[in-house]
């Protein structure tokens, strides 16, 4: 094992001095989601500010009840302007963001009754947004009118009432949201973290002419292959954990302000789930690192390595769907589906569901797959045609 | 006579190549190299020098034949063979992101130098190859001459009794090449068995105690320079070489 340790330390030392690797495999997983959420928050704030300073303009045409027009004018989310020209043409030309057209009814059913047409252009976000604001105000007005009419006749305004009761606490709701996002992004980041080192340690060495140097070291081929594997797995696991840290900080600090009604939610990974988070990360990293090394064996250059790992990276996106499956309803057979099973365990634990049988089967199947792929990698390294690929 | 450090017996290597079928790169070569001797493998590009040395360093597996290095069989004990040799070629570059000190430490440790001796060994070689001033500079930032000195130092850091050196002066300027050949000569004087491949006649003339002339995978002759001259009746090694090659083609 000392031999493996010496080789492993060498790989790691070289890697941590490679700027591209540090950025793509360590820095990016840490800052990507905080950065994305911050940019999203910034964009929303800017958009809201823009709308406040320059609210959508709505044209009013025709006869609409004075009370309705007055109610619309009171709404600060849009500006009302009475016009005589064709409102549809004005909206189409972008002069207005929407139009309210009063259409007289031949036989009014109630006092102050009217038909209102709402004109908008859904291909423009500003017009679509204006439509939602105006429509909401119109519906409020209609409810108020209906309530007043019913009250004048001595009856209730609503035939029945709806009162939603959420049994989940804010903490449980927060964990549920976290369980939908964190496991999936962790898998993606483990894949991203493993890609560069896997390519660099084989195709990169071939390109730099250090591959043959490694092959002539006074150590066994197994030690060499295992040290390279451990190195890739270490970087992948680090990327996964850094991503969890980054996304947790983002959820804690920014997401609650972005999610409507999420102000009181506890968007954080519970401390009790941390051991399982680490185990899931290690299992995923071990598996993904082994899978990444197989296609890279065929690559002679870094560019070929990038092409060869692309299918593996794409395959890693498929299990992400698993994280969105109902935690308690997944059958035991899913524990045999690589990567998806780990995401399910991760997701279940975050929701407070612990299924020992599922977890045990997941660990066994992942370990079996990892060992099988490692054996394939080692066998490939023994094949001279692959070992010497690209040799001059 | 001293026992051979390297013993090669009818070593052969073939490759399957698309469109060409079976290509014989090395065709049953046999030779020995003794301690304190530089055995030169002289031949043009594609003669089979590098393939022969790659087999001896266990990078390639022989198709047939046998070879032992210090008694370790190439096929049966490849890890022992690797630990017993120092291998240097144009295709064994240094790890660019390590410093010379880290490089020497790594090669010493991975080649089994006892921990207690590693520091002393590294310091001694840094001093011997005048690398102390740059010992903490990453190798990729060094000049090609400096890098070649680090390469030689890392090749001998575990004090191997056999050195396999494949065209080491490729890409070096005259001064750096001369300095490297001096270093190799010094290692011969320390008693190391050295296999040295080159296509540069003057290098072989200056450095090699015996010269094996390779052409199209076969050894045409293996003798001292004086014996070669006597054999073909020509003085300059280039003429001697051409004489053997033309004779083989007849």
Coordinates of C-alpha atoms in Angstrom, one line a residue, chain A residues 71-366:
Chain A
X71 CA -60.4 50.1 -9.7
X72 CA -58.0 49.5 -12.5
X73 CA -56.6 53.0 -12.2
X74 CA -55.9 52.4 -8.5
X75 CA -53.6 49.4 -9.3
X76 CA -50.0 50.5 -9.2
X77 CA -48.7 47.5 -11.2
X78 CA -49.8 49.0 -14.5
X79 CA -50.7 52.4 -15.9
X80 CA -54.1 53.0 -17.6
X81 CA -54.6 55.2 -20.6
X82 CA -57.9 55.9 -22.4
X83 CA -57.5 55.9 -26.1
X84 CA -59.6 56.2 -29.2
X85 CA -57.5 54.3 -31.7
X86 CA -57.5 50.6 -32.5
X87 CA -56.1 49.0 -29.3
X88 CA -55.3 45.6 -30.9
X89 CA -53.0 47.3 -33.5
X90 CA -51.4 49.4 -30.7
X91 CA -50.6 46.2 -28.6
X92 CA -49.4 44.5 -31.8
X93 CA -47.1 47.4 -32.5
X94 CA -45.8 47.5 -29.0
X95 CA -47.3 50.9 -28.2
X96 CA -49.1 49.4 -25.3
X97 CA -48.5 46.3 -23.3
X98 CA -52.2 45.4 -23.2
X99 CA -55.7 46.7 -23.8
X100 CA -59.0 46.5 -22.0
X101 CA -62.0 46.8 -24.4
X102 CA -65.4 47.4 -23.0
X103 CA -68.1 45.6 -25.1
X104 CA -71.6 46.7 -24.4
X105 CA -74.1 43.9 -23.6
X106 CA -77.4 43.9 -25.5
X107 CA -79.3 42.8 -22.5
X108 CA -77.4 43.5 -19.2
X109 CA -78.1 40.8 -16.7
X110 CA -77.2 42.9 -13.6
X111 CA -76.8 46.5 -12.9
X112 CA -73.4 47.8 -14.1
X113 CA -73.0 44.5 -16.1
X114 CA -70.4 44.5 -18.9
X115 CA -68.2 42.3 -21.1
X116 CA -64.5 43.1 -21.1
X117 CA -62.0 41.9 -23.6
X118 CA -58.4 41.7 -22.5
X119 CA -56.0 42.1 -25.4
X120 CA -52.3 41.1 -25.0
X121 CA -49.3 39.7 -26.9
X122 CA -48.0 36.5 -25.2
X123 CA -44.8 36.6 -27.3
X124 CA -43.7 39.6 -25.2
X125 CA -42.9 38.9 -21.6
X126 CA -43.9 42.4 -20.6
X127 CA -47.3 42.0 -22.2
X128 CA -47.8 38.6 -20.7
X129 CA -46.9 39.9 -17.3
X130 CA -49.3 42.9 -17.8
X131 CA -52.1 40.5 -18.7
X132 CA -51.7 38.6 -15.5
X133 CA -51.8 41.8 -13.4
X134 CA -54.9 43.1 -15.2
X135 CA -56.7 39.8 -15.2
X136 CA -56.1 39.4 -11.4
X137 CA -57.5 42.8 -10.8
X138 CA -60.6 42.1 -13.1
X139 CA -61.2 38.8 -11.2
X140 CA -61.0 40.7 -7.8
X141 CA -63.4 43.2 -9.1
X142 CA -65.8 40.5 -10.3
X143 CA -65.7 38.8 -6.9
X144 CA -66.3 42.1 -5.1
X145 CA -69.3 42.8 -7.4
X146 CA -70.8 39.4 -6.9
X147 CA -70.3 39.5 -3.1
X148 CA -72.0 42.9 -2.9
X149 CA -74.9 41.7 -5.1
X150 CA -75.4 38.6 -3.0
X151 CA -75.1 40.5 0.3
X152 CA -77.8 43.0 -0.9
X153 CA -80.1 40.0 -1.3
X154 CA -79.3 38.7 2.1
X155 CA -77.3 35.6 1.1
X156 CA -73.7 34.3 1.5
X157 CA -71.1 35.2 -1.0
X158 CA -69.6 31.7 -1.3
X159 CA -71.4 28.4 -1.5
X160 CA -68.5 26.6 0.2
X161 CA -65.1 27.6 1.6
X162 CA -61.6 26.0 1.0
X163 CA -59.1 26.0 3.8
X164 CA -55.8 24.3 2.9
X165 CA -54.0 22.6 5.9
X166 CA -50.4 21.5 5.3
X167 CA -49.4 18.9 7.8
X168 CA -45.6 19.3 7.0
X169 CA -43.7 21.7 9.2
X170 CA -41.6 24.4 7.6
X171 CA -38.5 22.3 8.4
X172 CA -40.0 19.3 6.7
X173 CA -41.0 21.3 3.6
X174 CA -37.5 22.7 3.4
X175 CA -35.9 19.3 3.6
X176 CA -38.3 18.1 0.9
X177 CA -37.2 20.9 -1.5
X178 CA -33.5 20.2 -0.6
X179 CA -34.1 16.5 -1.3
X180 CA -35.3 17.3 -4.8
X181 CA -32.2 19.4 -5.7
X182 CA -29.1 18.5 -3.7
X183 CA -28.8 14.8 -4.7
X184 CA -29.2 15.4 -8.4
X185 CA -26.7 18.3 -8.5
X186 CA -24.3 16.3 -6.5
X187 CA -24.2 13.5 -9.1
X188 CA -23.7 16.0 -11.9
X189 CA -20.9 17.6 -10.0
X190 CA -19.2 14.3 -9.1
X191 CA -19.3 13.6 -12.9
X192 CA -17.9 17.0 -13.7
X193 CA -15.3 16.6 -11.0
X194 CA -14.1 13.2 -12.3
X195 CA -13.9 14.2 -15.9
X196 CA -10.8 16.4 -16.0
X197 CA -8.6 14.3 -13.7
X198 CA -9.6 11.1 -15.5
X199 CA -8.6 12.5 -18.9
X200 CA -5.5 14.2 -17.5
X201 CA -4.1 11.2 -15.7
X202 CA -4.2 9.0 -18.8
X203 CA -4.7 10.9 -22.1
X204 CA -2.9 14.0 -20.6
X205 CA 0.1 11.9 -19.6
X206 CA 0.2 10.4 -23.1
X207 CA 0.2 13.8 -24.6
X208 CA 2.9 15.1 -22.2
X209 CA 5.0 11.9 -22.8
X210 CA 4.9 11.0 -19.1
X211 CA 2.7 7.9 -19.6
X212 CA 5.7 5.8 -20.5
X213 CA 7.6 7.3 -17.5
X214 CA 4.8 6.0 -15.3
X215 CA 4.8 2.6 -17.0
X216 CA 8.5 2.1 -16.3
X217 CA 8.3 3.0 -12.6
X218 CA 9.5 0.3 -10.2
X219 CA 5.9 -0.6 -9.1
X220 CA 3.2 -3.1 -10.2
X221 CA 0.7 -2.2 -12.9
X222 CA -2.0 -2.7 -10.4
X223 CA -0.5 -0.1 -8.0
X224 CA -0.2 2.3 -10.8
X225 CA -3.8 1.8 -12.0
X226 CA -5.2 1.9 -8.4
X227 CA -3.4 5.1 -7.5
X228 CA -4.7 6.8 -10.6
X229 CA -8.2 5.5 -9.8
X230 CA -8.0 6.7 -6.2
X231 CA -6.8 10.1 -7.4
X232 CA -9.7 10.5 -9.8
X233 CA -12.2 9.3 -7.1
X234 CA -10.7 11.8 -4.5
X235 CA -11.2 14.8 -6.8
X236 CA -14.7 13.6 -7.8
X237 CA -15.7 13.1 -4.1
X238 CA -14.3 16.6 -3.3
X239 CA -16.2 18.1 -6.1
X240 CA -19.4 16.5 -4.8
X241 CA -18.9 17.6 -1.3
X242 CA -17.9 21.1 -2.3
X243 CA -21.1 21.3 -4.4
X244 CA -23.2 20.2 -1.4
X245 CA -21.6 23.0 0.6
X246 CA -22.1 25.5 -2.1
X247 CA -25.7 24.7 -2.8
X248 CA -26.6 24.5 0.9
X249 CA -25.2 28.0 1.4
X250 CA -27.1 29.2 -1.7
X251 CA -30.3 27.6 -0.5
X252 CA -29.8 29.0 3.0
X253 CA -28.9 32.5 1.9
X254 CA -30.6 33.2 -1.4
X255 CA -33.2 30.6 -2.5
X256 CA -35.7 31.4 0.3
X257 CA -36.0 34.9 -1.0
X258 CA -36.5 33.6 -4.6
X259 CA -39.2 31.0 -3.7
X260 CA -42.6 32.5 -3.2
X261 CA -43.8 31.8 0.3
X262 CA -40.6 30.2 1.3
X263 CA -39.6 32.8 3.8
X264 CA -40.1 30.6 6.7
X265 CA -38.8 27.3 5.2
X266 CA -35.6 25.8 6.5
X267 CA -33.7 25.2 3.3
X268 CA -30.7 23.3 4.7
X269 CA -29.4 19.7 5.0
X270 CA -30.2 18.4 8.5
X271 CA -27.1 17.7 10.5
X272 CA -28.3 14.2 11.1
X273 CA -28.2 13.5 7.4
X274 CA -24.5 14.5 7.0
X275 CA -23.0 11.0 7.4
X276 CA -25.3 9.6 4.7
X277 CA -24.5 12.6 2.5
X278 CA -20.8 11.9 2.8
X279 CA -21.3 8.1 2.2
X280 CA -23.5 8.8 -0.9
X281 CA -20.8 11.2 -2.2
X282 CA -18.1 8.6 -1.7
X283 CA -20.1 5.8 -3.3
X284 CA -20.9 8.0 -6.3
X285 CA -17.4 9.2 -6.7
X286 CA -16.0 5.7 -6.4
X287 CA -18.4 4.5 -9.2
X288 CA -18.1 7.5 -11.5
X289 CA -14.3 7.5 -11.3
X290 CA -14.1 3.9 -12.3
X291 CA -16.5 4.5 -15.2
X292 CA -14.6 7.5 -16.4
X293 CA -11.3 5.7 -16.6
X294 CA -12.6 3.1 -19.1
X295 CA -13.2 5.3 -22.1
X296 CA -10.2 7.4 -21.4
X297 CA -8.0 4.3 -21.9
X298 CA -8.7 4.6 -25.6
X299 CA -7.7 8.2 -25.8
X300 CA -4.3 9.3 -27.2
X301 CA -4.7 13.0 -26.6
X302 CA -6.6 15.2 -24.2
X303 CA -9.1 16.2 -26.9
X304 CA -9.8 12.5 -27.6
X305 CA -10.3 12.1 -23.9
X306 CA -12.9 14.8 -23.8
X307 CA -14.8 13.1 -26.7
X308 CA -14.6 9.7 -25.1
X309 CA -15.9 10.8 -21.7
X310 CA -18.9 12.8 -23.2
X311 CA -21.2 9.7 -23.4
X312 CA -20.5 8.8 -19.7
X313 CA -21.2 12.4 -18.7
X314 CA -24.5 12.3 -20.6
X315 CA -25.5 9.0 -19.1
X316 CA -25.0 10.5 -15.6
X317 CA -27.8 12.9 -16.3
X318 CA -30.3 10.0 -16.6
X319 CA -30.3 8.9 -12.9
X320 CA -31.1 12.5 -11.9
X321 CA -34.7 11.7 -12.6
X322 CA -34.6 9.3 -9.7
X323 CA -34.2 12.1 -7.2
X324 CA -37.7 13.3 -8.1
X325 CA -39.4 10.0 -7.6
X326 CA -41.7 9.6 -4.6
X327 CA -39.4 8.5 -1.8
X328 CA -41.5 5.9 -0.1
X329 CA -43.0 4.3 -3.1
X330 CA -39.9 3.1 -5.0
X331 CA -39.6 -0.7 -5.2
X332 CA -36.5 -2.6 -3.9
X333 CA -35.5 -3.4 -7.5
X334 CA -34.5 0.3 -7.9
X335 CA -31.6 -0.4 -5.5
X336 CA -30.0 -2.3 -8.4
X337 CA -30.0 0.7 -10.7
X338 CA -26.5 2.3 -10.5
X339 CA -26.3 6.0 -9.4
X340 CA -30.1 6.3 -9.4
X341 CA -30.2 4.0 -6.3
X342 CA -27.7 6.3 -4.5
X343 CA -29.7 9.4 -5.3
X344 CA -32.9 7.7 -4.0
X345 CA -31.2 6.8 -0.7
X346 CA -29.9 10.3 -0.4
X347 CA -33.3 11.8 -1.2
X348 CA -35.1 9.4 1.1
X349 CA -32.8 10.2 4.0
X350 CA -33.3 13.9 3.5
X351 CA -37.0 13.3 3.8
X352 CA -36.5 11.3 7.0
X353 CA -37.2 7.9 5.3
X354 CA -34.6 5.2 6.2
X355 CA -35.0 1.8 4.5
X356 CA -32.1 -0.4 5.7
X357 CA -32.8 -3.1 3.0
X358 CA -32.7 -0.6 0.2
X359 CA -29.6 1.1 1.5
X360 CA -27.8 -2.3 1.9
X361 CA -28.7 -3.4 -1.5
X362 CA -27.6 -0.1 -3.0
X363 CA -24.2 -0.3 -1.4
X364 CA -23.7 -3.9 -2.5
X365 CA -24.7 -3.2 -6.1
X366 CA -22.6 -0.1 -6.3

